[in-house]
Amino acid sequence: MRFLITGGAGFIGSHLAEELLRANHKGIVLDDLSTGRYENIEHLLKNKNFEFVEGTILNATLVDKLVEQVDAIFHLAAAVGVDLIVKKPLESLTTNIKGSEIVLDTALRYHKKILITSTSEIYGKNINGPLKENDDRILGSPLKTRWSYSTAKAVDEMLAYIYWKEKKLPSVIVRLFNIVGPRQTGAYGMVVPRFIEQALRNEPITVYGTGKQSRCFLYVKDVVGALIKLIEEPKAVGEVFNIGSQEEVTIEALASQIIKITKSRSRVEYIPYEKAYEEGFEDMQRRVPDITKIHKMIGFKSNFSLSQIIEDIVRHLKSSKI
Ligand code: UDP
């Protein structure tokens, strides 16, 4: 099959493109290289089944031209990363709402199946865990920038779902929980690459807040295979799935584990949220996915422990292999 991958030069998108080619599919990547990087996909350019188009999902004419040529779409293009969202709220909102609307509208026009990637931010401050797909969203004020990301992604989900309900556009929604791996950059706030880079440079590890907040980190290689299975599974249409690991770790413990694995001389530095992000910043204290639904649908489970993931990222960084 021939797939369009929006945001395919980004961290997850580039791994997905690689996996699709490995499975003998064809792929067109559309990416504006805002957070994506040319180096992430450069090695794929020699493959005759791969095409890279530099451009934005806000360009409706371009999106139309590409959607027309493919069998199905993976929509990953988005402004992501808490730091980026807080620093560039308007640009982020426009890409995440208007951009997704253009992609979904075009999918509808050509009736092409679409998988959209959403986020665990959807659940907001709901610290009940493990979180199920139909659990409540608990959000702070819309004037707190962080929540604009959650809201934009919820609009994307609603559009995809309603297009399925009302217009029979085959759509699948996947909520990603803290995906990590090689090629992820710490530049937009993501904690794992930031801590690993700090540890390798023996610089202070910047733990925000108390460090008692927890997350579950899933390896990108586990994600891309699942995304392909989901787009190929007819029963997944019209459904939303969590995808994540169930190995819960506090941010403080993550810092210690990274220091140990990298044999770093770094010390931990605690930084208040308002200094790290902005005044009044609210974090999620806990975020653990319930993955029963995706396990039942495609047999998903995570295959890598956190220490294996950290070791792999360190190996990639040291060999500076993309
Ligand atoms: N975090 C941190 N230090 C950093 C970057 C992030 O302590 O240098 C914390 C952040 O406040 C959050 C957790 O690590 O509690 C995960 O942050 P990330 O931005 O990776 O993901 P998300 O908040 O979206 O889960």
mmCIF file of C-alpha atoms and ligand atoms in Angstrom:
data_model
loop_
_atom_site.group_PDB
_atom_site.id
_atom_site.type_symbol
_atom_site.label_atom_id
_atom_site.label_comp_id
_atom_site.label_asym_id
_atom_site.label_seq_id
_atom_site.Cartn_x
_atom_site.Cartn_y
_atom_site.Cartn_z
ATOM 1 C CA MET A 1 0.000 0.000 0.000
ATOM 2 C CA ARG A 2 0.974 3.602 -0.431
ATOM 3 C CA PHE A 3 0.800 5.756 2.677
ATOM 4 C CA LEU A 4 1.034 9.464 3.349
ATOM 5 C CA ILE A 5 2.799 10.211 6.624
ATOM 6 C CA THR A 6 2.311 13.788 7.758
ATOM 7 C CA GLY A 7 5.105 14.760 10.132
ATOM 8 C CA GLY A 8 7.126 11.859 8.764
ATOM 9 C CA ALA A 9 10.497 13.552 9.281
ATOM 10 C CA GLY A 10 9.843 13.832 12.997
ATOM 11 C CA PHE A 11 10.898 11.453 15.709
ATOM 12 C CA ILE A 12 8.002 8.960 15.563
ATOM 13 C CA GLY A 13 7.115 9.630 11.907
ATOM 14 C CA SER A 14 10.591 8.764 10.649
ATOM 15 C CA HIS A 15 10.584 5.443 12.538
ATOM 16 C CA LEU A 16 7.136 4.746 11.085
ATOM 17 C CA ALA A 17 8.308 5.520 7.541
ATOM 18 C CA GLU A 18 11.247 3.165 8.031
ATOM 19 C CA GLU A 19 9.000 0.367 9.266
ATOM 20 C CA LEU A 20 6.535 0.810 6.384
ATOM 21 C CA LEU A 21 9.331 0.527 3.845
ATOM 22 C CA ARG A 22 10.664 -2.549 5.636
ATOM 23 C CA ALA A 23 7.210 -4.106 5.234
ATOM 24 C CA ASN A 24 7.368 -3.365 1.482
ATOM 25 C CA HIS A 25 4.880 -0.519 1.546
ATOM 26 C CA LYS A 26 5.373 2.813 -0.171
ATOM 27 C CA GLY A 27 5.525 6.085 1.714
ATOM 28 C CA ILE A 28 5.241 9.784 1.035
ATOM 29 C CA VAL A 29 6.403 11.981 3.886
ATOM 30 C CA LEU A 30 5.029 15.499 4.207
ATOM 31 C CA ASP A 31 6.933 17.580 6.742
ATOM 32 C CA ASP A 32 7.703 21.279 7.092
ATOM 33 C CA LEU A 33 10.899 20.510 9.043
ATOM 34 C CA SER A 34 9.787 22.795 11.869
ATOM 35 C CA THR A 35 10.503 20.198 14.535
ATOM 36 C CA GLY A 36 11.200 17.335 12.136
ATOM 37 C CA ARG A 37 14.710 16.935 10.733
ATOM 38 C CA TYR A 38 15.951 16.150 7.268
ATOM 39 C CA GLU A 39 18.658 13.895 8.789
ATOM 40 C CA ASN A 40 15.920 11.646 10.238
ATOM 41 C CA ILE A 41 14.851 10.551 6.761
ATOM 42 C CA GLU A 42 17.919 11.215 4.631
ATOM 43 C CA HIS A 43 18.874 7.530 4.694
ATOM 44 C CA LEU A 44 15.460 6.606 3.237
ATOM 45 C CA LEU A 45 15.767 8.834 0.174
ATOM 46 C CA LYS A 46 17.645 6.167 -1.807
ATOM 47 C CA ASN A 47 14.671 3.827 -1.524
ATOM 48 C CA LYS A 48 12.505 4.081 -4.659
ATOM 49 C CA ASN A 49 9.391 3.441 -2.561
ATOM 50 C CA PHE A 50 10.009 6.590 -0.539
ATOM 51 C CA GLU A 51 9.272 10.196 -1.337
ATOM 52 C CA PHE A 52 9.837 13.300 0.764
ATOM 53 C CA VAL A 53 7.839 16.477 0.246
ATOM 54 C CA GLU A 54 8.814 19.553 2.234
ATOM 55 C CA GLY A 55 5.680 21.491 3.089
ATOM 56 C CA THR A 56 3.064 22.208 5.689
ATOM 57 C CA ILE A 57 -0.281 20.588 6.434
ATOM 58 C CA LEU A 58 -1.674 24.132 6.373
ATOM 59 C CA ASN A 59 -1.176 24.128 2.581
ATOM 60 C CA ALA A 60 -4.528 22.655 1.535
ATOM 61 C CA THR A 61 -3.596 22.436 -2.168
ATOM 62 C CA LEU A 62 -0.470 20.436 -1.409
ATOM 63 C CA VAL A 63 -2.294 18.161 1.048
ATOM 64 C CA ASP A 64 -4.971 17.559 -1.604
ATOM 65 C CA LYS A 65 -2.386 16.593 -4.217
ATOM 66 C CA LEU A 66 -0.728 14.078 -1.882
ATOM 67 C CA VAL A 67 -3.859 12.528 -0.380
ATOM 68 C CA GLU A 68 -5.152 11.868 -3.890
ATOM 69 C CA GLN A 69 -2.107 9.677 -4.595
ATOM 70 C CA VAL A 70 -2.193 7.387 -1.553
ATOM 71 C CA ASP A 71 -4.291 4.558 -0.132
ATOM 72 C CA ALA A 72 -4.282 5.715 3.490
ATOM 73 C CA ILE A 73 -2.902 8.406 5.792
ATOM 74 C CA PHE A 74 -0.980 8.458 9.043
ATOM 75 C CA HIS A 75 -1.496 11.939 10.485
ATOM 76 C CA LEU A 76 1.361 12.698 12.871
ATOM 77 C CA ALA A 77 2.195 16.300 11.992
ATOM 78 C CA ALA A 78 1.681 18.471 15.057
ATOM 79 C CA ALA A 79 3.319 20.976 17.332
ATOM 80 C CA VAL A 80 4.418 18.805 20.264
ATOM 81 C CA GLY A 81 6.454 19.200 23.425
ATOM 82 C CA VAL A 82 5.320 21.112 26.498
ATOM 83 C CA ASP A 83 8.146 23.613 26.128
ATOM 84 C CA LEU A 84 7.239 24.393 22.510
ATOM 85 C CA ILE A 85 3.526 24.711 23.319
ATOM 86 C CA VAL A 86 4.232 27.129 26.167
ATOM 87 C CA LYS A 87 6.706 29.197 24.113
ATOM 88 C CA LYS A 88 4.749 29.278 20.830
ATOM 89 C CA PRO A 89 1.091 28.877 21.786
ATOM 90 C CA LEU A 90 -0.484 30.520 18.736
ATOM 91 C CA GLU A 91 1.564 28.664 16.152
ATOM 92 C CA SER A 92 0.938 25.407 18.011
ATOM 93 C CA LEU A 93 -2.803 25.934 18.162
ATOM 94 C CA THR A 94 -2.998 26.792 14.453
ATOM 95 C CA THR A 95 -1.014 23.742 13.362
ATOM 96 C CA ASN A 96 -2.863 21.387 15.656
ATOM 97 C CA ILE A 97 -6.406 22.544 14.892
ATOM 98 C CA LYS A 98 -6.374 24.110 11.405
ATOM 99 C CA GLY A 99 -3.734 21.716 10.075
ATOM 100 C CA SER A 100 -5.554 18.621 11.265
ATOM 101 C CA GLU A 101 -8.838 19.953 9.904
ATOM 102 C CA ILE A 102 -7.259 20.348 6.464
ATOM 103 C CA VAL A 103 -5.856 16.809 6.557
ATOM 104 C CA LEU A 104 -9.147 15.303 7.770
ATOM 105 C CA ASP A 105 -11.246 17.289 5.274
ATOM 106 C CA THR A 106 -9.033 16.104 2.445
ATOM 107 C CA ALA A 107 -9.193 12.492 3.652
ATOM 108 C CA LEU A 108 -12.963 12.845 3.630
ATOM 109 C CA ARG A 109 -13.014 14.306 0.118
ATOM 110 C CA TYR A 110 -11.118 11.288 -1.255
ATOM 111 C CA HIS A 111 -12.549 8.852 1.317
ATOM 112 C CA LYS A 112 -9.088 7.682 2.398
ATOM 113 C CA LYS A 113 -8.587 5.825 5.654
ATOM 114 C CA ILE A 114 -6.802 7.915 8.267
ATOM 115 C CA LEU A 115 -5.077 7.162 11.554
ATOM 116 C CA ILE A 116 -4.559 10.200 13.733
ATOM 117 C CA THR A 117 -2.122 10.300 16.610
ATOM 118 C CA SER A 118 -3.450 11.940 19.730
ATOM 119 C CA THR A 119 -1.961 12.189 23.193
ATOM 120 C CA SER A 120 -2.245 11.232 26.834
ATOM 121 C CA GLU A 121 -2.519 14.994 27.491
ATOM 122 C CA ILE A 122 -6.171 14.428 26.583
ATOM 123 C CA TYR A 123 -6.764 13.178 30.157
ATOM 124 C CA GLY A 124 -5.328 16.366 31.633
ATOM 125 C CA LYS A 125 -5.027 16.302 35.403
ATOM 126 C CA ASN A 126 -6.893 13.041 35.829
ATOM 127 C CA ILE A 127 -4.447 11.183 38.059
ATOM 128 C CA ASN A 128 -6.573 8.085 38.393
ATOM 129 C CA GLY A 129 -4.726 5.274 36.904
ATOM 130 C CA PRO A 130 -4.509 3.294 34.827
ATOM 131 C CA LEU A 131 -6.436 5.608 32.482
ATOM 132 C CA LYS A 132 -9.057 4.022 30.225
ATOM 133 C CA GLU A 133 -10.034 5.434 26.846
ATOM 134 C CA ASN A 134 -13.456 6.642 28.048
ATOM 135 C CA ASP A 135 -12.176 8.206 31.275
ATOM 136 C CA ASP A 136 -12.860 11.859 32.051
ATOM 137 C CA ARG A 137 -10.718 14.739 30.946
ATOM 138 C CA ILE A 138 -9.832 17.054 33.829
ATOM 139 C CA LEU A 139 -8.382 20.307 32.575
ATOM 140 C CA GLY A 140 -7.285 23.589 34.053
ATOM 141 C CA SER A 141 -8.206 27.014 32.735
ATOM 142 C CA PRO A 142 -8.022 27.435 28.929
ATOM 143 C CA LEU A 143 -5.876 30.484 29.635
ATOM 144 C CA LYS A 144 -3.120 28.225 30.968
ATOM 145 C CA THR A 145 -1.179 27.533 27.822
ATOM 146 C CA ARG A 146 -0.473 23.903 28.558
ATOM 147 C CA TRP A 147 -4.165 23.003 28.279
ATOM 148 C CA SER A 148 -4.439 24.474 24.779
ATOM 149 C CA TYR A 149 -2.524 21.446 23.502
ATOM 150 C CA SER A 150 -4.901 19.015 25.172
ATOM 151 C CA THR A 151 -7.872 20.950 23.816
ATOM 152 C CA ALA A 152 -6.507 21.162 20.275
ATOM 153 C CA LYS A 153 -5.884 17.416 20.231
ATOM 154 C CA ALA A 154 -9.389 16.791 21.599
ATOM 155 C CA VAL A 155 -10.805 18.814 18.696
ATOM 156 C CA ASP A 156 -8.805 16.605 16.294
ATOM 157 C CA GLU A 157 -10.205 13.502 17.971
ATOM 158 C CA MET A 158 -13.750 14.817 17.801
ATOM 159 C CA LEU A 159 -13.410 15.688 14.129
ATOM 160 C CA ALA A 160 -12.013 12.262 13.266
ATOM 161 C CA TYR A 161 -14.689 10.514 15.287
ATOM 162 C CA ILE A 162 -17.600 12.596 13.992
ATOM 163 C CA TYR A 163 -16.422 12.234 10.387
ATOM 164 C CA TRP A 164 -16.625 8.494 10.965
ATOM 165 C CA LYS A 165 -20.017 8.607 12.681
ATOM 166 C CA GLU A 166 -21.678 11.008 10.276
ATOM 167 C CA LYS A 167 -19.826 10.562 7.021
ATOM 168 C CA LYS A 168 -18.323 7.076 7.312
ATOM 169 C CA LEU A 169 -14.755 8.302 6.879
ATOM 170 C CA PRO A 170 -12.699 5.353 8.205
ATOM 171 C CA SER A 171 -10.672 6.850 11.025
ATOM 172 C CA VAL A 172 -8.664 5.435 13.923
ATOM 173 C CA ILE A 173 -7.428 7.478 16.908
ATOM 174 C CA VAL A 174 -4.354 6.525 18.924
ATOM 175 C CA ARG A 175 -3.365 8.264 22.179
ATOM 176 C CA LEU A 176 0.381 8.118 22.658
ATOM 177 C CA PHE A 177 1.748 7.998 26.223
ATOM 178 C CA ASN A 178 5.321 9.360 26.526
ATOM 179 C CA ILE A 179 7.004 7.748 23.555
ATOM 180 C CA VAL A 180 10.809 7.802 23.607
ATOM 181 C CA GLY A 181 13.738 6.556 21.558
ATOM 182 C CA PRO A 182 16.560 7.540 19.240
ATOM 183 C CA ARG A 183 16.023 10.785 17.210
ATOM 184 C CA GLN A 184 13.824 12.354 19.874
ATOM 185 C CA THR A 185 15.235 15.732 20.751
ATOM 186 C CA GLY A 186 15.171 17.390 24.151
ATOM 187 C CA ALA A 187 14.806 20.787 22.481
ATOM 188 C CA TYR A 188 11.018 20.910 22.970
ATOM 189 C CA GLY A 189 11.028 19.766 26.582
ATOM 190 C CA MET A 190 10.864 15.960 26.450
ATOM 191 C CA VAL A 191 12.393 14.644 29.600
ATOM 192 C CA VAL A 192 14.238 11.485 28.541
ATOM 193 C CA PRO A 193 16.475 12.985 25.827
ATOM 194 C CA ARG A 194 17.072 16.023 28.037
ATOM 195 C CA PHE A 195 18.232 13.958 31.001
ATOM 196 C CA ILE A 196 20.386 11.661 28.859
ATOM 197 C CA GLU A 197 22.102 14.590 27.136
ATOM 198 C CA GLN A 198 22.651 16.334 30.491
ATOM 199 C CA ALA A 199 24.059 13.118 31.998
ATOM 200 C CA LEU A 200 26.436 12.525 29.084
ATOM 201 C CA ARG A 201 27.777 16.069 29.489
ATOM 202 C CA ASN A 202 27.994 15.653 33.310
ATOM 203 C CA GLU A 203 25.728 18.689 33.663
ATOM 204 C CA PRO A 204 23.039 19.038 36.367
ATOM 205 C CA ILE A 205 19.925 16.952 35.688
ATOM 206 C CA THR A 206 16.990 19.375 35.733
ATOM 207 C CA VAL A 207 14.133 17.757 37.664
ATOM 208 C CA TYR A 208 11.043 19.991 37.588
ATOM 209 C CA GLY A 209 8.777 20.243 40.612
ATOM 210 C CA THR A 210 9.218 17.642 43.349
ATOM 211 C CA GLY A 211 10.279 14.863 40.989
ATOM 212 C CA LYS A 212 7.576 12.676 42.553
ATOM 213 C CA GLN A 213 5.388 12.978 39.431
ATOM 214 C CA SER A 214 5.369 9.768 37.400
ATOM 215 C CA ARG A 215 5.204 8.682 33.790
ATOM 216 C CA CYS A 216 5.444 5.448 31.756
ATOM 217 C CA PHE A 217 7.880 5.544 28.827
ATOM 218 C CA LEU A 218 7.274 3.445 25.733
ATOM 219 C CA TYR A 219 9.903 2.651 23.138
ATOM 220 C CA VAL A 220 9.209 4.068 19.670
ATOM 221 C CA LYS A 221 9.861 0.706 17.963
ATOM 222 C CA ASP A 222 6.900 -0.758 19.865
ATOM 223 C CA VAL A 223 4.700 2.077 18.678
ATOM 224 C CA VAL A 224 5.279 2.035 14.936
ATOM 225 C CA GLY A 225 4.436 -1.655 14.528
ATOM 226 C CA ALA A 226 1.219 -1.106 16.475
ATOM 227 C CA LEU A 227 0.227 1.899 14.330
ATOM 228 C CA ILE A 228 0.594 -0.205 11.181
ATOM 229 C CA LYS A 229 -1.426 -3.063 12.677
ATOM 230 C CA LEU A 230 -4.157 -0.645 13.713
ATOM 231 C CA ILE A 231 -4.505 0.983 10.287
ATOM 232 C CA GLU A 232 -4.699 -2.492 8.758
ATOM 233 C CA GLU A 233 -7.326 -3.743 11.251
ATOM 234 C CA PRO A 234 -10.893 -3.150 9.993
ATOM 235 C CA LYS A 235 -12.331 -3.504 13.512
ATOM 236 C CA ALA A 236 -10.206 -0.569 14.746
ATOM 237 C CA VAL A 237 -12.152 1.929 12.631
ATOM 238 C CA GLY A 238 -14.143 4.460 14.666
ATOM 239 C CA GLU A 239 -12.233 3.527 17.820
ATOM 240 C CA VAL A 240 -9.730 5.248 20.094
ATOM 241 C CA PHE A 241 -6.805 3.406 21.659
ATOM 242 C CA ASN A 242 -4.281 4.185 24.378
ATOM 243 C CA ILE A 243 -0.762 3.056 23.654
ATOM 244 C CA GLY A 244 1.907 3.118 26.321
ATOM 245 C CA SER A 245 4.078 1.191 28.693
ATOM 246 C CA GLN A 246 2.949 0.097 32.126
ATOM 247 C CA GLU A 247 6.324 0.512 33.806
ATOM 248 C CA GLU A 248 5.662 3.545 35.993
ATOM 249 C CA VAL A 249 8.606 5.624 37.144
ATOM 250 C CA THR A 250 8.904 8.897 39.040
ATOM 251 C CA ILE A 251 10.923 11.615 37.327
ATOM 252 C CA GLU A 252 13.335 11.577 40.255
ATOM 253 C CA ALA A 253 13.906 7.841 39.847
ATOM 254 C CA LEU A 254 14.308 8.328 36.097
ATOM 255 C CA ALA A 255 17.096 10.829 36.775
ATOM 256 C CA SER A 256 18.882 8.359 39.098
ATOM 257 C CA GLN A 257 18.521 5.519 36.601
ATOM 258 C CA ILE A 258 19.974 7.628 33.779
ATOM 259 C CA ILE A 259 22.892 8.780 35.966
ATOM 260 C CA LYS A 260 23.623 5.146 36.842
ATOM 261 C CA ILE A 261 23.409 3.769 33.308
ATOM 262 C CA THR A 262 25.560 6.536 31.815
ATOM 263 C CA LYS A 263 27.989 6.436 34.794
ATOM 264 C CA SER A 264 27.588 10.211 34.894
ATOM 265 C CA ARG A 265 28.977 12.629 37.464
ATOM 266 C CA SER A 266 25.833 14.774 37.132
ATOM 267 C CA ARG A 267 23.890 15.798 40.217
ATOM 268 C CA VAL A 268 20.155 16.376 40.369
ATOM 269 C CA GLU A 269 18.942 19.972 40.429
ATOM 270 C CA TYR A 270 15.325 20.629 41.430
ATOM 271 C CA ILE A 271 13.702 23.495 39.517
ATOM 272 C CA PRO A 272 10.257 24.921 40.359
ATOM 273 C CA TYR A 273 7.706 24.621 37.546
ATOM 274 C CA GLU A 274 7.194 28.377 37.270
ATOM 275 C CA LYS A 275 10.888 28.785 36.534
ATOM 276 C CA ALA A 276 10.990 25.870 34.103
ATOM 277 C CA TYR A 277 7.855 26.801 32.169
ATOM 278 C CA GLU A 278 5.695 29.760 33.209
ATOM 279 C CA GLU A 279 3.907 31.234 36.228
ATOM 280 C CA GLY A 280 0.987 29.044 37.314
ATOM 281 C CA PHE A 281 2.133 26.026 35.280
ATOM 282 C CA GLU A 282 0.258 22.831 36.105
ATOM 283 C CA ASP A 283 1.763 19.383 35.627
ATOM 284 C CA MET A 284 0.170 15.949 35.672
ATOM 285 C CA GLN A 285 1.255 14.137 38.780
ATOM 286 C CA ARG A 286 0.663 10.685 37.379
ATOM 287 C CA ARG A 287 0.014 9.250 33.941
ATOM 288 C CA VAL A 288 -0.415 5.515 33.476
ATOM 289 C CA PRO A 289 -2.284 3.988 30.526
ATOM 290 C CA ASP A 290 -4.765 1.151 30.601
ATOM 291 C CA ILE A 291 -3.847 -0.811 27.479
ATOM 292 C CA THR A 292 -6.459 -3.568 27.683
ATOM 293 C CA LYS A 293 -8.259 -2.314 24.577
ATOM 294 C CA ILE A 294 -5.263 -2.197 22.229
ATOM 295 C CA HIS A 295 -4.031 -5.515 23.608
ATOM 296 C CA LYS A 296 -7.375 -7.135 22.755
ATOM 297 C CA MET A 297 -7.474 -5.545 19.299
ATOM 298 C CA ILE A 298 -3.957 -6.272 18.010
ATOM 299 C CA GLY A 299 -2.181 -8.137 20.838
ATOM 300 C CA PHE A 300 -0.110 -5.059 21.762
ATOM 301 C CA LYS A 301 2.355 -5.229 24.629
ATOM 302 C CA SER A 302 5.552 -3.311 25.292
ATOM 303 C CA ASN A 303 8.724 -5.285 24.692
ATOM 304 C CA PHE A 304 11.426 -3.090 26.220
ATOM 305 C CA SER A 305 12.169 -2.186 29.837
ATOM 306 C CA LEU A 306 13.053 1.402 30.710
ATOM 307 C CA SER A 307 16.697 0.478 31.286
ATOM 308 C CA GLN A 308 16.885 -1.212 27.862
ATOM 309 C CA ILE A 309 15.389 1.899 26.280
ATOM 310 C CA ILE A 310 17.850 4.230 28.023
ATOM 311 C CA GLU A 311 20.790 2.014 27.027
ATOM 312 C CA ASP A 312 19.633 2.001 23.413
ATOM 313 C CA ILE A 313 19.250 5.791 23.254
ATOM 314 C CA VAL A 314 22.691 6.238 24.817
ATOM 315 C CA ARG A 315 24.188 3.831 22.272
ATOM 316 C CA HIS A 316 22.641 5.778 19.406
ATOM 317 C CA LEU A 317 23.777 9.117 20.780
ATOM 318 C CA LYS A 318 27.328 7.898 21.273
ATOM 319 C CA SER A 319 27.563 6.457 17.781
ATOM 320 C CA SER A 320 25.659 9.545 16.541
ATOM 321 C CA LYS A 321 23.873 7.140 14.237
ATOM 322 C CA ILE A 322 20.543 8.486 13.020
HETATM 323 N N1 UDP B 1 10.592 17.249 33.220
HETATM 324 C C1 UDP B 1 11.658 17.472 34.106
HETATM 325 N N2 UDP B 1 12.797 18.009 33.604
HETATM 326 C C2 UDP B 1 12.968 18.334 32.293
HETATM 327 C C3 UDP B 1 11.901 18.096 31.389
HETATM 328 C C4 UDP B 1 10.714 17.560 31.905
HETATM 329 O O1 UDP B 1 11.561 17.173 35.308
HETATM 330 O O2 UDP B 1 14.050 18.811 31.932
HETATM 331 C C5 UDP B 1 9.356 16.640 33.755
HETATM 332 C C6 UDP B 1 8.074 17.353 33.363
HETATM 333 O O3 UDP B 1 7.793 18.425 34.230
HETATM 334 C C7 UDP B 1 7.053 16.218 33.502
HETATM 335 C C8 UDP B 1 7.863 14.984 33.091
HETATM 336 O O4 UDP B 1 9.229 15.333 33.234
HETATM 337 O O5 UDP B 1 6.634 16.068 34.827
HETATM 338 C C9 UDP B 1 7.615 14.529 31.668
HETATM 339 O O6 UDP B 1 7.785 15.632 30.826
HETATM 340 P P1 UDP B 1 7.680 15.572 29.246
HETATM 341 O O7 UDP B 1 7.658 16.975 28.756
HETATM 342 O O8 UDP B 1 8.701 14.638 28.704
HETATM 343 O O9 UDP B 1 6.265 14.858 28.991
HETATM 344 P P2 UDP B 1 4.774 15.152 29.518
HETATM 345 O O10 UDP B 1 4.804 16.224 30.551
HETATM 346 O O11 UDP B 1 4.034 15.535 28.305
HETATM 347 O O12 UDP B 1 4.369 13.850 30.108
#
